[in-house]
Coordinates of C-alpha atoms in Angstrom, one line a residue:
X196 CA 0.0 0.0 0.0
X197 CA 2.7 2.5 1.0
X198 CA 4.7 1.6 -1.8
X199 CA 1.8 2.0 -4.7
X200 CA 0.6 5.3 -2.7
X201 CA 4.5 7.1 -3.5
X202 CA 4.2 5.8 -6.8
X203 CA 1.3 7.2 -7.7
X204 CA 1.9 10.6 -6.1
X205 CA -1.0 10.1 -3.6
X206 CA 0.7 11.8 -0.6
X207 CA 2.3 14.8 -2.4
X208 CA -1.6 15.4 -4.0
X209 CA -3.0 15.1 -0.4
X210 CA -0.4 17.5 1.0
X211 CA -0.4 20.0 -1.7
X212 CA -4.4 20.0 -1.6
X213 CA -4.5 20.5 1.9
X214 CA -2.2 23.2 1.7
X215 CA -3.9 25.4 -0.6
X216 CA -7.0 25.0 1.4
X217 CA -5.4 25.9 4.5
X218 CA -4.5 30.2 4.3
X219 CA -0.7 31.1 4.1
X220 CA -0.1 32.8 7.3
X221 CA -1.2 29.5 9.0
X222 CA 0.7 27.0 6.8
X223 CA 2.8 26.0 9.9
X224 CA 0.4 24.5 12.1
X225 CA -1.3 23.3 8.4
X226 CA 1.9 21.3 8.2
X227 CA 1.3 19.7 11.6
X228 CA -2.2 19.1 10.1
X229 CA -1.3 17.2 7.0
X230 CA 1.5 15.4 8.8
X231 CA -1.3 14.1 11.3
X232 CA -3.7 13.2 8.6
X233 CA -1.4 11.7 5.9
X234 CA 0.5 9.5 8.6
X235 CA -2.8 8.1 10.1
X236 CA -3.7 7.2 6.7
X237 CA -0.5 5.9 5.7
X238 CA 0.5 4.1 9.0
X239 CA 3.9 5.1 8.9
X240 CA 5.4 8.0 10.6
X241 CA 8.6 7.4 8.7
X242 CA 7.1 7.8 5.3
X243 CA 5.2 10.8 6.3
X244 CA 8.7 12.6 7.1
X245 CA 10.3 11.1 4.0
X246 CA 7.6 12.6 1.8
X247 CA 6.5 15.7 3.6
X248 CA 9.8 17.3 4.7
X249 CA 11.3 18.4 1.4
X250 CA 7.5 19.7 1.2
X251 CA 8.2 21.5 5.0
X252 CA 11.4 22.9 3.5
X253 CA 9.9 24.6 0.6
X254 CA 7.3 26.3 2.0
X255 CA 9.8 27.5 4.7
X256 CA 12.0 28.8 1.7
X257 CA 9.6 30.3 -0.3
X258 CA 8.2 32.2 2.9
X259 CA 10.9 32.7 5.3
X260 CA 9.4 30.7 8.2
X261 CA 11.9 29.1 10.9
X262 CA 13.1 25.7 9.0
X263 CA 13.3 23.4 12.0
X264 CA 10.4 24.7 13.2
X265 CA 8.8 23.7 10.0
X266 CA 10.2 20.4 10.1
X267 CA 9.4 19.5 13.5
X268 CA 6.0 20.1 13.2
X269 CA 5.8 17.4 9.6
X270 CA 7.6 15.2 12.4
X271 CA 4.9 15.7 15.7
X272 CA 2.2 15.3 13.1
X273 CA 3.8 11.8 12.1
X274 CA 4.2 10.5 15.4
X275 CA 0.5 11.2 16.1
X276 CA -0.7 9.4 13.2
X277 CA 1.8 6.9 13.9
X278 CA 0.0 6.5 17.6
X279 CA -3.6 6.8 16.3
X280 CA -3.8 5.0 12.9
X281 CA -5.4 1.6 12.2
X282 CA -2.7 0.1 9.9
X283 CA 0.5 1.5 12.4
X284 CA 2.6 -1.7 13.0
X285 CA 2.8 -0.2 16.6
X286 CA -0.8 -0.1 16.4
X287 CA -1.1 -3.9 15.6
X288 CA 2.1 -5.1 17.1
X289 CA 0.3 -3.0 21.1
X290 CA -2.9 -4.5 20.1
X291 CA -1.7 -7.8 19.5
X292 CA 0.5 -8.6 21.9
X293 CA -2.2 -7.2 24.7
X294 CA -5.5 -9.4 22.9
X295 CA -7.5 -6.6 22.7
X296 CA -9.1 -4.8 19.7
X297 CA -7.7 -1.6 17.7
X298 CA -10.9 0.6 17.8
X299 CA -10.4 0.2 21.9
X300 CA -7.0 1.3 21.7
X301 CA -7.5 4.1 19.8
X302 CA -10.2 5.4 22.1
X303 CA -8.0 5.1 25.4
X304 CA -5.4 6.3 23.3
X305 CA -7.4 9.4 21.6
X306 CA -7.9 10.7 24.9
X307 CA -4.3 11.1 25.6
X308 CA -3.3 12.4 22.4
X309 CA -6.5 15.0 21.0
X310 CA -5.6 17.2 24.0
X311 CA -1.6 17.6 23.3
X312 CA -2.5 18.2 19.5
X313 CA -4.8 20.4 20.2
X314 CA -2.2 22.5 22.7
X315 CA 0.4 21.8 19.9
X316 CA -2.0 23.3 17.0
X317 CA -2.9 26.5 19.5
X318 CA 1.6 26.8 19.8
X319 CA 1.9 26.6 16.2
X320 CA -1.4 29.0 15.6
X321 CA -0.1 31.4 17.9
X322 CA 3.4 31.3 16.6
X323 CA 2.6 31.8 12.9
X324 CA 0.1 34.5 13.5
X325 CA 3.0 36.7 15.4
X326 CA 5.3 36.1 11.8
X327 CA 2.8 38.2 9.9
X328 CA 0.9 37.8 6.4
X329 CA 3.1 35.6 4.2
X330 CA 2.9 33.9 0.7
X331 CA 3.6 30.2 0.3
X332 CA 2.7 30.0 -3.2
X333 CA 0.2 27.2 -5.2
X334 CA 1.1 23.7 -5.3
X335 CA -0.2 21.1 -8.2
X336 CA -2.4 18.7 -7.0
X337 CA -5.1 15.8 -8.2
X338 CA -8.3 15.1 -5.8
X339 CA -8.5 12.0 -7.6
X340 CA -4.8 10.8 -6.2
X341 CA -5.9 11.9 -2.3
X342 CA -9.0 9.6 -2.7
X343 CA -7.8 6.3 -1.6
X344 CA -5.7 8.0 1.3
X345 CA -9.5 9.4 2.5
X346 CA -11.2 6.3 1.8
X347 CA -8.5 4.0 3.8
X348 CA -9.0 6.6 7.1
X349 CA -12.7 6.6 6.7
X350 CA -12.8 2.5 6.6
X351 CA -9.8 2.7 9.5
X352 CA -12.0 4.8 11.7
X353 CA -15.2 2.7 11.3
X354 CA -12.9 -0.5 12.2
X355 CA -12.9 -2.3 9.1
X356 CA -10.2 -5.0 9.5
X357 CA -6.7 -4.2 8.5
X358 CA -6.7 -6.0 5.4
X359 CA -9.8 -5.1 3.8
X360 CA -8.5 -1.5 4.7
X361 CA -5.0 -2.3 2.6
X362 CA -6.4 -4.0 0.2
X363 CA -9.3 -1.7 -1.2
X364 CA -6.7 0.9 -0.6
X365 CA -4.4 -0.7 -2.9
X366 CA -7.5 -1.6 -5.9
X367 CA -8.3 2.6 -5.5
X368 CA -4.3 3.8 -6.1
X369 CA -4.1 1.2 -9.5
X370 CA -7.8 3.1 -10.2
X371 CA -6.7 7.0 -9.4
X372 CA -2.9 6.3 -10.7
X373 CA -3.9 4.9 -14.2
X374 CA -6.7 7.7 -14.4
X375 CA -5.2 11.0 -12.8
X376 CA -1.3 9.9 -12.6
X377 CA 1.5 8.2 -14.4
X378 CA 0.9 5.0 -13.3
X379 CA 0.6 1.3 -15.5
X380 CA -0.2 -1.5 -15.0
X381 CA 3.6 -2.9 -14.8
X382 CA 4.7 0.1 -12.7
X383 CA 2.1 -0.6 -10.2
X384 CA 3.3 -3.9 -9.5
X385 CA 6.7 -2.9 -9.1
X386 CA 5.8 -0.4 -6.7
X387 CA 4.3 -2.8 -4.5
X388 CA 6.8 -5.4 -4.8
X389 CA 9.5 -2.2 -3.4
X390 CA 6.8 -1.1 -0.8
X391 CA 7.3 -5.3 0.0
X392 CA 11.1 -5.5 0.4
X393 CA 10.8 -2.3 2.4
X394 CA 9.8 -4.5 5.1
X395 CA 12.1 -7.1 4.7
X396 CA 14.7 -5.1 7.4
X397 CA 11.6 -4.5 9.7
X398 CA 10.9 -8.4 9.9
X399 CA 13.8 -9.9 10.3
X400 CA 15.0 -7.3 12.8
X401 CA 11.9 -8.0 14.8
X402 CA 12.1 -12.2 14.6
X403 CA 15.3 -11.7 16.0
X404 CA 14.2 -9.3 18.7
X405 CA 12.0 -11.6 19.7
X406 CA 14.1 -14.5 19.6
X407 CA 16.6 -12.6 22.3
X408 CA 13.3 -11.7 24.4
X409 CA 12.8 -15.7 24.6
X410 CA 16.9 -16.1 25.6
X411 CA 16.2 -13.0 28.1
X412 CA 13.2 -14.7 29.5
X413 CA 15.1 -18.2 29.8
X414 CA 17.8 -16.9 31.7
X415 CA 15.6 -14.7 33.8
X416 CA 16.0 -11.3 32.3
X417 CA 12.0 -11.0 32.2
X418 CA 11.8 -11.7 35.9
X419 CA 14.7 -9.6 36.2
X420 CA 12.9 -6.3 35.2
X421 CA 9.7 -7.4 36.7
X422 CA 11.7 -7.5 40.1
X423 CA 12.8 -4.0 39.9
X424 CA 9.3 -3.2 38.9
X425 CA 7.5 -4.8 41.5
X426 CA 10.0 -3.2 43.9
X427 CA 9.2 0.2 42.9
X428 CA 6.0 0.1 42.5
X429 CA 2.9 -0.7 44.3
X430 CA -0.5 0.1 43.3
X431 CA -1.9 -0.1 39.6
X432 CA -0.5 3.7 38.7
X433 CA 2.8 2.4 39.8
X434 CA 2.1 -0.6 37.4
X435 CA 1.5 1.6 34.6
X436 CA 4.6 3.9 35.3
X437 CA 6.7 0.7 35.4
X438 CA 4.8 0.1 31.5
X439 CA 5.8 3.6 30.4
X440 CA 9.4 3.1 32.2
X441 CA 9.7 -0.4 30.7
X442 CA 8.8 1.2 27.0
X443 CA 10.9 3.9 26.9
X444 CA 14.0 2.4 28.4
X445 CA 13.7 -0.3 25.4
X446 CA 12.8 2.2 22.8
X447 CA 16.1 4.4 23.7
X448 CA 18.1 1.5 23.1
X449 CA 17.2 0.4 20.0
X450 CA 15.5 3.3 18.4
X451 CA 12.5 1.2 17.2
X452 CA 8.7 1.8 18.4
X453 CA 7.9 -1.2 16.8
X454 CA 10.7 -3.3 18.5
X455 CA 10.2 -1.7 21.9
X456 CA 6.5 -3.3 22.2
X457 CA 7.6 -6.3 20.3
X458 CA 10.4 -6.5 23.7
X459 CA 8.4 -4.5 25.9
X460 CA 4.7 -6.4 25.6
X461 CA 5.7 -9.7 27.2
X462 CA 6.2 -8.2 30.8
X463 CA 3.5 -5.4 30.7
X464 CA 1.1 -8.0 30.0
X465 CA 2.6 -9.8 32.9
X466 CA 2.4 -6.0 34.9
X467 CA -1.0 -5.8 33.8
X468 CA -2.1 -8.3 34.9
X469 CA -0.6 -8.2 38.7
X470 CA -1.5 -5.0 39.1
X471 CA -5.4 -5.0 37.5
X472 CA -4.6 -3.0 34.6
X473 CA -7.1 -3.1 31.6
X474 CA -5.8 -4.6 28.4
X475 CA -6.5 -1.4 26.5
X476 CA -4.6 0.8 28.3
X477 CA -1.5 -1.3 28.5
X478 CA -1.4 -1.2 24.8
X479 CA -2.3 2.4 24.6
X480 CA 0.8 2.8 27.6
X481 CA 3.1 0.7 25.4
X482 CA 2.1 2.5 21.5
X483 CA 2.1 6.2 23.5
X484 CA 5.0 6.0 25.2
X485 CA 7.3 4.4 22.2
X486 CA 5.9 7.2 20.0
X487 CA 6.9 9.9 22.2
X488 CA 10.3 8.6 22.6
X489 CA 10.7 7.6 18.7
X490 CA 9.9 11.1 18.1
X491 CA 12.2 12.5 19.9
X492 CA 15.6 11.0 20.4
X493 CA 18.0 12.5 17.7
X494 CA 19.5 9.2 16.5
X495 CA 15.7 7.8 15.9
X496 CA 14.9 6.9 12.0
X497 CA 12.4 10.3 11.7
X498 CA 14.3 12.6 13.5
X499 CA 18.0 11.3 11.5
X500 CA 15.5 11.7 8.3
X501 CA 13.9 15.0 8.6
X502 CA 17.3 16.6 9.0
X503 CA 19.1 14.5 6.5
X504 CA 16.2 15.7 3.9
X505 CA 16.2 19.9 5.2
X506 CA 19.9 20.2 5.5
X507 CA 19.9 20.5 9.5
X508 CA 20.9 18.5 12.6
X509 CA 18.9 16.5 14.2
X510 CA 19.9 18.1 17.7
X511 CA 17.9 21.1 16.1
X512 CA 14.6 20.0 16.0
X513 CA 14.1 18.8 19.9
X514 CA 13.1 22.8 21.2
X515 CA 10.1 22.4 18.5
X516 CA 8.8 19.0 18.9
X517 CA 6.1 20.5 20.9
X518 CA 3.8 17.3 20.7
X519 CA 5.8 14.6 21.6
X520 CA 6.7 16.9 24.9
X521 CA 3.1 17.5 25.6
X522 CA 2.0 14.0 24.8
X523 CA 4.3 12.4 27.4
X524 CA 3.0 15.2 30.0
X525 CA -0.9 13.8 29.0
X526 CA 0.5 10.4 29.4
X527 CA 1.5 11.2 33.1
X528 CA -1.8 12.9 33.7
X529 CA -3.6 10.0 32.8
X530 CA -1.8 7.6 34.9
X531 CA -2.2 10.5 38.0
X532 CA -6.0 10.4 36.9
X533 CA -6.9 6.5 36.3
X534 CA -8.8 5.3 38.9

């Protein structure tokens, strides 16, 4: 899906559409907009800032706004799609591991992160409207190539399963690619045979993780960490702050959402259910927490990404990553607040 949506210039048509809807002196927080839509709709924050930043960096050229600033807003806006989206491998790799269903997820999880992008969007509102009037220009774009991207978050958010999603995404972007774009019938096919082998590392990468979680749990690393845990903690919040300690301790070291829940899951289940947590919030605990610390750690895929692709260091985005700041300060109200 992600490799036939590039190919067919879906995302570039969604983000230039949504940017000559959204007025020019607000094109910053419209950046964090379109980062938040196109990423829940692709399922990849990583592809959002591969395709969006160069977008980020022209507008910031052609009106003078701060660069990182730019950039780090395409990057909060992926990480919250990465968090919230249907087809996220965190998403199914939380949900999974946990046995509990994606739409619950993304409800406990919706409530932790609609109040930090809401704070985030008032920031960057607030922040463009002191730079003045502007003029970002026009940018090309075909409704017909943003169609499937709508359709898949429409079926997403009324919890049509995963594959149904992919797939009829996939039927519309060989529709809208041959009719509104440059694609055939043979470039299609290769497209989706890249978008494939792009997942090749990601798979192997996480059979081996999980293959060193079963050697760790065998020579008692599990029980291990559960023993600090249960040391520290005692009473559910202390559970779930064990969760969120747990999750960003493994994503830090090996800069991978996706393989910090794969590690992670095993002993927050375990947590979970010692301590009476529900199964939904474990999983939101786990997908939150790895999100915010993917999203901000310089050496992560995005961050190493966005600056490779606007020409800065990674080391100069952190002051404007507003969202994944406030979405680890929502995480902690939540715990403070669960019952």
């Amino acid at each position: 899906f992600g490799g036939i949506g590039k190919a067919a210039g879906g995302v570039e048509s969604t983000a230039n559409l949504l940017l000559n809807i959204i007025p020019d002196n607000l094109a910053i927080p419209g950046l964090f907009i379109i980062a938040c839509f196109i990423s829940m709709a692709m399922g990849t924050s990583v592809g959002t800032v591969m395709v969006l930043v160069p977008i980020a960096v022209s507008v910031a050229q052609s009106a003078s706004f701060n660069l990182p600033l730019c950039v780090s807003s395409v990057v909060g806006g992926a990480m919250f799609g990465d968090n919230l989206s249907f087809i996220s491998d965190t998403t199914i790799a939380a949900t999974k591991t946990q046995g509990v269903e994606m739409k619950e997820k993304f409800f406990a999880n919706f409530k932790i992160a609609l109040p930090a992008a809401l704070i985030t969007l008032v920031i960057l509102v607030v922040i463009a409207l002191r730079g003045g009037s502007t003029d970002v220009g026009s940018y090309e774009y075909s409704i017909g190539l943003a169609v499937p991207y709508f359709a898949v978050l429409i079926l997403a958010l009324l919890g049509t399963n995963v594959f149904i999603v992919l797939g009829i995404g996939i039927i519309l972007f060989c529709i809208m690619g041959t009719l509104f774009g440059d694609l055939t019938f043979v470039s299609a096919f290769s497209a989706m045979g890249s978008g494939t082998s792009g997942m090749f590392e990601t798979m192997i990468v996480t059979v081996l993780v999980a293959s060193i979680s079963a050697l760790m749990k065998e020579n008692g690393g599990f029980e291990a960490i559960l023993g600090f845990i249960r040391k520290v903690s005692r009473s559910k919040k202390g559970g779930m702050l064990g969760i969120c300690f747990l999750t960003a301790l493994m994503d830090v070291s090996t800069a991978n959402n996706t393989v910090a829940i794969v590690v992670a899951a095993p002993i927050a289940k375990t947590i979970s259910c010692e301590y009476g947590i529900e199964a939904k919030k474990t999983a939101s605990l786990l997908d939150t927490v790895s999100c915010i610390f993917q999203g901000i750690i310089p050496y992560g895929a995005q961050l190493l990404i966005a600056a490779s692709l606007s020409g800065i260091s990674s080391i100069s985005l952190i002051p404007w990553l507003f969202y994944p700041f406030l979405l680890a300060v929502f995480v902690l109200v939540s715990i403070v607040l669960e019952k």
